[in-house]
C-alpha angles and dihedrals in degrees: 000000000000091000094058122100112239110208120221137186108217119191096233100189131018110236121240081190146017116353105255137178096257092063087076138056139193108230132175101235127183121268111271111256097212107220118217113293081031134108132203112241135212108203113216095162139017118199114235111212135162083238085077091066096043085061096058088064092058148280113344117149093325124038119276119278095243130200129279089016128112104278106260123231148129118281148165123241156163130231123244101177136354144197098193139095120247087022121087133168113294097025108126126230150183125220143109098297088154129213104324153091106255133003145185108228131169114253086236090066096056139081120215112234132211114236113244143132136309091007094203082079085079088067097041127038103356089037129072090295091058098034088047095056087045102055098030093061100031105041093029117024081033097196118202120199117282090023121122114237123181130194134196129219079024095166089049118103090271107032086048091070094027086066094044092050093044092055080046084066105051095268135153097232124212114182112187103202124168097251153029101250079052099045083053100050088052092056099034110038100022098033110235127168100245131323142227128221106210086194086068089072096229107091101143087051102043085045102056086042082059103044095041087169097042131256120298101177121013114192103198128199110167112032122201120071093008098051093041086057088046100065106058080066106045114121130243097281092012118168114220102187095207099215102158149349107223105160088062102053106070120047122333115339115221120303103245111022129230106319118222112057138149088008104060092043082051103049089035099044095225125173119227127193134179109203137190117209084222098068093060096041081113094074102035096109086067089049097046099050076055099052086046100041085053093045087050091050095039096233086124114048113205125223119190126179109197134186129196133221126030103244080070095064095098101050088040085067099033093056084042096057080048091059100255098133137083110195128347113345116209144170128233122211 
């Protein structure tokens, strides 16, 4: 395969703004020469997260995309070749590939896949999206039956299934989604409690209106204004599972921050937590038999957005840190 062109998108320029197409270029690249312990790699799907913009800004639990480098990011892929022991031609993995066509990556870096269809649910339900949204509400936000929980981003790829888990669990379910098509979705077709269109401007108030009782468990996916609305209502030992910070990616974050803290974490005696999905990946086979026992059984409805062709990579993010999306966007190679 050495002759083929492999075709890369490579992040040209980091933005001091707003994400925009002319941060990013397609390039023909050389086919990838895997190196002993790695594997060749056929890309057939690249994962599309709010976490691509945030390492752009810098280092966070992985190095800095940098400029003038292929664009980093989760896929799913097939081997070609491989040069390491335990991977042969037509296993399926998951790692950062990037956004290309076809990649050399070490075996260490990859996780074998089971086959199944549709295969774009590895990178849904039973991928990071789904595992995130597992072990973020459960080990962390820790819901019991009867209590409110409310999620952010909630008709995002993750909130999404927090809020479906959390109803699972005997939960009131408040899902706040920019919107009112996507407020809808969440109460008629996922079946959450009630919703909040943070589009609307009143937040605090709609909120309140909503959790009438107060918020037991926030899972919270995009910081700034809304958590800062959150915490007023947060109940006496409530958990906030800190996942992501959305509002701050992508161009100025809000002026002043979530007010509040530390005095209203303090008074309340909430607990906050920031997570990683990695640092549970030891007990994802117990998660996973979950997610698939509750899609089966279709507990847990999946929503997938996917777009094909690489050269729309860019845009595909771009659109999803504008709030485009409902469930887990993807692109298919």
């Amino acid at each position: 395969m050495s002759g083929q062109i492999n075709h890369q998108i490579l992040l040209v320029e980091k933005p001091s703004g707003k994400l925009g197409p002319e941060h990013f270029k397609m390039v023909e690249g050389a086919m990838p020469e895997p190196k002993d312990g790695e594997a060749l790699l056929r890309v057939r799907y690249i994962s599309l997260d709010a976490a691509n913009r945030a390492w752009m800004h810098g280092a966070t639990y992985r190095s800095a995309v940098e400029a003038n480098s292929v664009m980093a990011g989760g896929g799913i892929a097939e081997v070609v070749s491989s040069k390491a022991p335990g991977l042969a031609a037509g296993d399926i993995v998951f790692g950062d590939t990037g956004w290309q066509e076809f990649a050399a990556v070490a075996a260490k870096h990859l996780t074998k896949m089971p086959k199944l269809e549709p295969m774009t649910h590895l990178l849904s339900v039973f991928g990071i999206a789904g595992l995130t949204a597992y072990f973020g509400l459960l080990e962390v936000g820790k819901p019991r039956e009867g209590e409110t929980v409310v999620v952010s981003a909630a008709a995002g790829s993750v909130g999404s299934i927090v809020g479906q888990i959390a109803k699972i669990k005997g939960c009131r379910v408040i899902g706040i989604a920019g919107g009112a098509d996507k407020c809808h979705w969440l109460t008629s077709e996922l079946g959450f409690d009630a919703a909040v269109d943070y589009k609307d401007g009143a937040v605090f108030k709609a909120l309140r209106a909503a959790a009438s009782k107060g918020i037991d468990v926030y899972f919270d996916n995009v910081g700034g204004d809304i958590l800062e609305a959150c915490l007023p209502q947060m109940n006496n030992y409530g958990r906030i599972a800190c996942c992501g910070a959305i509002s701050q990616y992508d161009g100025a974050p809000s002026a002043h921050g979530p007010r509040g803290v530390p005095g209203l974490i303090v008074v309340k005696r909430l607990v906050v937590q920031g997570f990683i999905v990695m640092d549970y990946m030891k007990e994802s086979q117990r998660a996973l038999a979950e997610l698939q026992a509750w899609v089966k059984s279709g507990k847990l409805k999946v929503q997938e957005d996917i777009i094909d062709g690489l050269q729309n990579t860019p845009k595909a993010l771009i659109g999803l840190l504008a709030g485009e999306n409902r469930g887990k966007r993807m692109v298919k190679l």
